[in-house]
Short mmCIF file of C-alpha atoms in Angstrom, two decimals:
data_model
loop_
_atom_site.label_atom_id
_atom_site.label_comp_id
_atom_site.label_asym_id
_atom_site.label_seq_id
_atom_site.Cartn_x
_atom_site.Cartn_y
_atom_site.Cartn_z
CA MET A 1 -14.08 62.21 -10.26
CA ILE A 2 -13.93 58.67 -11.68
CA ALA A 3 -17.09 56.63 -11.26
CA ARG A 4 -16.77 53.08 -9.91
CA PRO A 5 -18.21 50.30 -12.06
CA ALA A 6 -21.56 49.06 -10.90
CA LEU A 7 -21.54 45.78 -8.94
CA ALA A 8 -23.75 44.20 -11.61
CA THR A 9 -21.14 45.00 -14.27
CA LEU A 10 -18.38 43.43 -12.17
CA VAL A 11 -20.46 40.33 -11.48
CA ALA A 12 -21.39 39.99 -15.16
CA ALA A 13 -17.75 40.33 -16.20
CA GLY A 14 -16.69 37.71 -13.64
CA LEU A 15 -19.47 35.37 -14.73
CA ALA A 16 -18.51 35.74 -18.38
CA THR A 17 -14.88 34.95 -17.53
CA ALA A 18 -15.91 31.92 -15.47
CA LEU A 19 -18.17 30.64 -18.23
CA ALA A 20 -15.45 31.09 -20.82
CA ALA A 21 -12.99 29.13 -18.64
CA GLY A 22 -15.63 26.65 -17.44
CA PRO A 23 -15.08 23.50 -19.52
CA ALA A 24 -11.27 23.63 -19.36
CA HIS A 25 -11.38 24.40 -15.65
CA ALA A 26 -13.95 21.66 -14.95
CA GLN A 27 -11.69 19.01 -16.50
CA ALA A 28 -8.81 20.01 -14.20
CA VAL A 29 -10.89 19.59 -11.03
CA ARG A 30 -10.95 16.04 -9.65
CA PRO A 31 -13.81 14.84 -7.50
CA VAL A 32 -13.22 14.27 -3.79
CA PHE A 33 -12.63 10.65 -2.73
CA GLY A 34 -15.27 9.93 -0.07
CA PRO A 35 -16.90 10.31 2.37
CA THR A 36 -19.87 8.36 0.94
CA GLY A 37 -18.54 7.29 -2.44
CA PHE A 38 -16.61 8.44 -5.47
CA ALA A 39 -17.28 9.58 -9.04
CA GLY A 40 -21.05 9.16 -8.74
CA VAL A 41 -20.91 5.69 -7.15
CA LYS A 42 -22.07 5.46 -3.53
CA LEU A 43 -21.06 2.89 -0.97
CA GLY A 44 -23.86 0.49 -0.08
CA VAL A 45 -25.94 0.81 -3.24
CA SER A 46 -26.92 -2.45 -4.90
CA ALA A 47 -25.23 -3.73 -8.04
CA LYS A 48 -28.46 -3.02 -9.94
CA ALA A 49 -28.52 0.61 -8.78
CA ALA A 50 -24.80 1.06 -9.42
CA LYS A 51 -25.13 -0.34 -12.97
CA ALA A 52 -28.18 1.85 -13.62
CA GLY A 53 -26.07 4.94 -12.97
CA GLY A 54 -23.97 4.07 -16.03
CA LYS A 55 -20.68 4.89 -14.30
CA ILE A 56 -19.29 1.36 -13.89
CA THR A 57 -18.40 -1.57 -16.08
CA TYR A 58 -18.06 -5.24 -15.09
CA LYS A 59 -14.49 -6.48 -14.81
CA GLN A 60 -14.19 -9.86 -13.05
CA GLY A 61 -15.32 -12.02 -10.18
CA GLY A 62 -13.86 -11.56 -6.74
CA ALA A 63 -14.21 -13.24 -3.37
CA PRO A 64 -17.30 -15.48 -3.09
CA GLY A 65 -20.35 -13.24 -3.26
CA CYS A 66 -18.41 -10.29 -4.69
CA SER A 67 -17.65 -8.99 -8.17
CA GLY A 68 -15.00 -6.62 -9.48
CA TRP A 69 -15.89 -3.51 -11.47
CA ASP A 70 -14.22 -0.44 -12.91
CA LEU A 71 -15.31 3.15 -12.81
CA LYS A 72 -15.73 4.10 -16.48
CA ALA A 73 -14.03 7.44 -15.89
CA TYR A 74 -11.05 5.74 -14.17
CA PRO A 75 -10.22 2.39 -15.84
CA THR A 76 -7.64 0.35 -13.93
CA GLY A 77 -5.98 -1.90 -16.46
CA ARG A 78 -5.93 -5.63 -16.95
CA ASP A 79 -5.27 -7.18 -13.53
CA ALA A 80 -6.97 -4.68 -11.22
CA VAL A 81 -10.42 -3.40 -10.34
CA GLY A 82 -11.73 -0.02 -9.27
CA LEU A 83 -14.35 -1.34 -6.87
CA TYR A 84 -16.01 -4.42 -5.46
CA ILE A 85 -19.72 -5.02 -5.18
CA SER A 86 -20.98 -7.50 -2.60
CA LYS A 87 -24.22 -9.41 -3.08
CA LYS A 88 -25.00 -8.73 0.60
CA ARG A 89 -23.66 -5.18 1.06
CA GLY A 90 -23.81 -3.56 -2.38
CA VAL A 91 -20.86 -1.34 -3.33
CA ALA A 92 -18.46 -2.45 -0.62
CA VAL A 93 -15.02 -1.04 -1.49
CA ILE A 94 -13.84 1.66 -3.90
CA PHE A 95 -10.15 2.09 -4.70
CA ALA A 96 -8.71 5.58 -5.22
CA PRO A 97 -7.36 6.33 -8.68
CA LYS A 98 -4.20 8.36 -9.10
CA GLY A 99 -4.62 12.10 -8.63
CA VAL A 100 -7.68 12.12 -6.35
CA LYS A 101 -7.67 13.03 -2.68
CA THR A 102 -9.89 12.84 0.34
CA LYS A 103 -11.51 15.99 1.66
CA GLU A 104 -8.60 16.15 4.11
CA GLY A 105 -6.04 16.12 1.27
CA ILE A 106 -4.78 12.52 1.44
CA GLY A 107 -4.17 10.56 -1.75
CA LEU A 108 -1.73 8.24 -3.47
CA GLY A 109 1.76 9.48 -2.70
CA SER A 110 0.89 10.82 0.77
CA THR A 111 3.11 9.82 3.70
CA TYR A 112 2.11 8.24 7.01
CA LYS A 113 2.99 11.53 8.72
CA GLN A 114 0.47 13.32 6.47
CA ILE A 115 -2.16 10.65 7.19
CA LYS A 116 -1.57 11.00 10.95
CA LYS A 117 -1.88 14.79 10.71
CA ALA A 118 -5.11 14.58 8.67
CA TYR A 119 -6.56 11.74 10.77
CA PRO A 120 -5.24 11.86 14.36
CA LYS A 121 -7.35 8.79 15.26
CA VAL A 122 -5.71 6.59 12.60
CA LYS A 123 -5.12 3.01 13.74
CA ARG A 124 -3.16 0.06 12.41
CA ALA A 125 -4.92 -3.12 11.35
CA ALA A 126 -3.61 -6.56 12.33
CA GLY A 127 -1.86 -6.63 8.93
CA GLY A 128 -0.07 -3.38 9.78
CA PHE A 129 -1.74 -1.05 7.33
CA PRO A 130 -3.22 2.24 8.59
CA TYR A 131 -6.97 2.76 8.53
CA VAL A 132 -9.42 5.28 9.93
CA THR A 133 -13.16 5.74 10.12
CA VAL A 134 -14.14 8.29 7.48
CA PRO A 135 -14.94 11.72 8.91
CA GLY A 136 -18.60 12.36 8.16
CA ASN A 137 -19.40 8.69 7.48
CA PRO A 138 -19.18 6.39 10.53
CA LYS A 139 -20.20 3.40 8.37
CA ALA A 140 -17.03 3.62 6.27
CA TYR A 141 -13.25 3.55 6.55
CA TYR A 142 -10.24 4.67 4.57
CA SER A 143 -7.38 2.17 4.38
CA PHE A 144 -3.88 2.92 3.16
CA LEU A 145 -1.18 0.60 1.83
CA ILE A 146 2.26 2.15 2.22
CA GLY A 147 5.48 1.21 0.46
CA LYS A 148 8.76 3.14 0.28
CA GLY A 149 7.24 5.66 2.69
CA LYS A 150 4.25 6.60 0.51
CA VAL A 151 0.65 5.50 -0.01
CA TYR A 152 0.47 3.32 -3.11
CA GLU A 153 -3.11 2.10 -2.63
CA MET A 154 -6.02 3.72 -0.86
CA ALA A 155 -9.53 2.38 -0.40
CA LEU A 156 -12.89 3.62 0.83
CA GLY A 157 -14.93 0.76 2.22
CA LEU A 158 -17.86 -0.16 4.38
CA HIS A 159 -16.88 -1.42 7.83
CA THR A 160 -19.18 -4.39 7.08
CA GLN A 161 -17.74 -5.16 3.62
CA ASP A 162 -17.10 -8.81 2.85
CA CYS A 163 -14.98 -8.61 -0.32
CA VAL A 164 -11.37 -7.89 0.72
CA ASN A 165 -9.15 -8.43 3.78
#
């Protein structure tokens, strides 16, 4: 009769394997975009609090009362920003970098059909772009800019934000 390995031995072996693969595996996992923020930056926190977290860097001015910033882990390049901070609202809008997705699986490159399936209550703004209140965060929305049939820009913003159209 062959004895089965003890559960503790199996757990220890699995833990050792996970620890050995940990750092490489952790780099492959991208954080979820939303529902309350992204990459350690939360919607609604003041500029002071956002700067104190050490995850953003100043980029440029924006609309009156707003300033443009980048997420240090996801720099945007010369003529873009990763987020806007409002003097009145705090972190007001965060733009999705390439490769990240919402909890529902929507990201850059998704189609309108995929958005509609993930968010059946999606609406169209006066400008024509789709938007939806974020599941799990009634104070925020996701907006999607679509070109050539695919999302090319996606934002997470406060419904009360005063930085972008």
